[in-house]
CSV table of C-alpha atoms in Angstrom, one decimal:
chain,number,residue,atom,x,y,z
A,3,UNK,CA,-1.2,12.8,-7.8
A,4,UNK,CA,0.0,14.2,-4.8
A,5,UNK,CA,-2.4,11.3,-2.5
A,6,UNK,CA,-1.0,8.4,-4.8
A,7,UNK,CA,2.5,9.0,-5.0
A,8,UNK,CA,2.1,9.2,-0.8
A,9,UNK,CA,-1.1,5.4,-0.9
A,10,UNK,CA,1.7,4.2,-3.0
A,11,UNK,CA,4.7,4.7,-1.4
A,12,UNK,CA,3.4,2.9,2.2
A,13,UNK,CA,1.8,0.2,0.2
A,14,UNK,CA,3.7,-0.6,-2.8
A,15,UNK,CA,2.9,-0.3,-6.9
A,16,UNK,CA,-1.0,0.0,-8.1
A,17,UNK,CA,-1.9,-2.9,-9.3
A,18,UNK,CA,-5.3,-1.6,-10.5
A,19,UNK,CA,-7.9,0.5,-9.9
A,20,UNK,CA,-11.0,1.6,-10.8
A,21,UNK,CA,-12.6,5.1,-11.0
A,22,UNK,CA,-16.1,7.0,-10.4
A,23,UNK,CA,-16.8,10.8,-11.6
A,24,UNK,CA,-18.0,12.7,-8.8
A,25,UNK,CA,-19.6,16.6,-9.5
A,26,UNK,CA,-16.9,19.3,-11.2
A,27,UNK,CA,-13.6,16.8,-11.4
A,28,UNK,CA,-14.0,15.0,-8.2
A,29,UNK,CA,-12.7,11.9,-9.0
A,30,UNK,CA,-13.0,8.6,-6.3
A,31,UNK,CA,-10.9,5.6,-6.3
A,32,UNK,CA,-10.2,2.1,-6.1
A,33,UNK,CA,-6.6,1.1,-6.0
A,34,UNK,CA,-5.3,-2.3,-5.0
A,35,UNK,CA,-1.6,-2.6,-4.5
A,36,UNK,CA,1.1,-5.6,-4.5
A,37,UNK,CA,0.8,-7.7,-1.4
A,38,UNK,CA,-3.3,-7.4,-1.8
A,39,UNK,CA,-3.8,-3.7,0.7
A,40,UNK,CA,-6.9,-1.5,-0.9
A,41,UNK,CA,-7.0,1.9,-0.1
A,42,UNK,CA,-9.6,4.9,-1.3
A,43,UNK,CA,-8.9,8.7,-2.6
A,44,UNK,CA,-11.2,10.7,-3.3
A,45,UNK,CA,-9.4,13.6,-5.1
A,46,UNK,CA,-10.3,17.0,-6.8
A,47,UNK,CA,-8.2,20.4,-7.7
A,48,UNK,CA,-11.7,22.4,-7.3
A,49,UNK,CA,-12.3,21.9,-3.9
A,50,UNK,CA,-13.4,25.5,-1.9
A,51,UNK,CA,-10.3,27.3,0.5
A,52,UNK,CA,-10.4,26.2,3.3
A,53,UNK,CA,-12.3,22.8,2.6
A,54,UNK,CA,-8.5,21.9,0.3
A,55,UNK,CA,-5.6,19.7,2.0
A,56,UNK,CA,-4.2,16.2,2.3
A,57,UNK,CA,-5.3,13.8,4.6
A,58,UNK,CA,-4.3,10.2,5.0
A,59,UNK,CA,-4.9,7.0,8.0
A,60,UNK,CA,-4.3,4.2,7.4
A,61,UNK,CA,-5.3,0.4,9.6
A,62,UNK,CA,-5.2,-2.7,9.6
A,63,UNK,CA,-4.1,-5.0,11.7
A,64,UNK,CA,-1.9,-3.1,14.4
A,65,UNK,CA,-3.7,0.1,14.2
A,66,UNK,CA,-5.3,2.9,13.3
A,67,UNK,CA,-2.8,5.9,12.1
A,68,UNK,CA,-3.2,9.4,10.6
A,69,UNK,CA,-0.2,11.0,8.5
A,70,UNK,CA,1.4,13.4,10.4
A,71,UNK,CA,0.2,16.9,9.2
A,72,UNK,CA,1.9,18.8,6.2
A,73,UNK,CA,4.2,21.2,6.5
A,74,UNK,CA,3.3,24.6,7.2
A,75,UNK,CA,5.8,26.2,4.8
A,76,UNK,CA,4.7,25.2,2.1
A,77,UNK,CA,8.2,27.4,0.3
A,78,UNK,CA,10.5,25.2,2.5
A,79,UNK,CA,8.7,21.8,1.1
A,80,UNK,CA,9.4,23.5,-2.6
A,81,UNK,CA,12.6,25.1,-2.2
A,82,UNK,CA,13.5,20.4,-0.1
A,83,UNK,CA,11.9,19.5,-4.1
A,84,UNK,CA,14.1,21.1,-5.9
A,85,UNK,CA,17.3,20.4,-4.5
A,86,UNK,CA,16.1,16.4,-4.4
A,87,UNK,CA,15.9,16.8,-8.4
A,88,UNK,CA,19.7,19.9,-8.4
A,89,UNK,CA,21.7,16.5,-6.9
A,90,UNK,CA,19.8,14.3,-8.3
A,91,UNK,CA,19.8,15.0,-11.9
A,92,UNK,CA,24.1,16.4,-11.0
A,93,UNK,CA,24.4,12.8,-9.7
A,94,UNK,CA,24.6,10.0,-13.1
A,95,UNK,CA,24.4,6.5,-10.6
A,96,UNK,CA,22.2,7.9,-8.0
A,97,UNK,CA,18.8,7.2,-7.2
A,98,UNK,CA,15.9,8.4,-5.5
A,99,UNK,CA,12.5,6.9,-4.9
A,100,UNK,CA,11.0,9.9,-6.1
A,101,UNK,CA,12.4,9.3,-9.4
A,102,UNK,CA,10.8,9.6,-12.9
A,103,UNK,CA,9.6,6.1,-12.5
A,104,UNK,CA,8.1,6.4,-9.9
A,105,UNK,CA,6.4,9.8,-11.0
A,106,UNK,CA,5.7,8.0,-14.9
A,107,UNK,CA,4.4,4.9,-12.4
A,108,UNK,CA,1.9,8.0,-10.3
A,109,UNK,CA,0.5,9.4,-13.8
A,110,UNK,CA,0.1,6.1,-15.5
A,111,UNK,CA,-3.0,5.4,-12.5
A,112,UNK,CA,-4.3,8.4,-13.2
A,113,UNK,CA,-4.3,8.3,-16.9
A,114,UNK,CA,-6.0,4.6,-16.4
A,115,UNK,CA,-8.7,6.3,-13.6
A,116,UNK,CA,-9.0,9.1,-15.9
A,117,UNK,CA,-9.0,6.9,-19.0
A,118,UNK,CA,-12.5,5.4,-17.3
A,119,UNK,CA,-14.1,8.2,-16.1
A,120,UNK,CA,-14.1,9.4,-19.9
A,121,UNK,CA,-15.5,5.8,-20.5
A,122,UNK,CA,-18.8,6.5,-17.8
């Protein structure tokens, strides 16, 4: 879900997904975003140690841009995420870009991809 959440945030909502399975639990995704952008992602939960991670590059008429490295301290990132979740739950009118609707949209993309892979 993390790769999809970044792609969706940067390129816009996903309108369609085309998915194919790879070795193990690997999945190859082609996404069409609202506004016409497309993206691809290969995801797995079974990457061997040292090969796991997250890399993102975007390119277009303006050139190419790589995502900055992830935070070195995953616990700090988790603390921030938990603090944001608590703040959102405590304030009835507050919205957050990563709210339950955003999570549901990312989950729907994964469900559609899984369904396509199982249908084979």
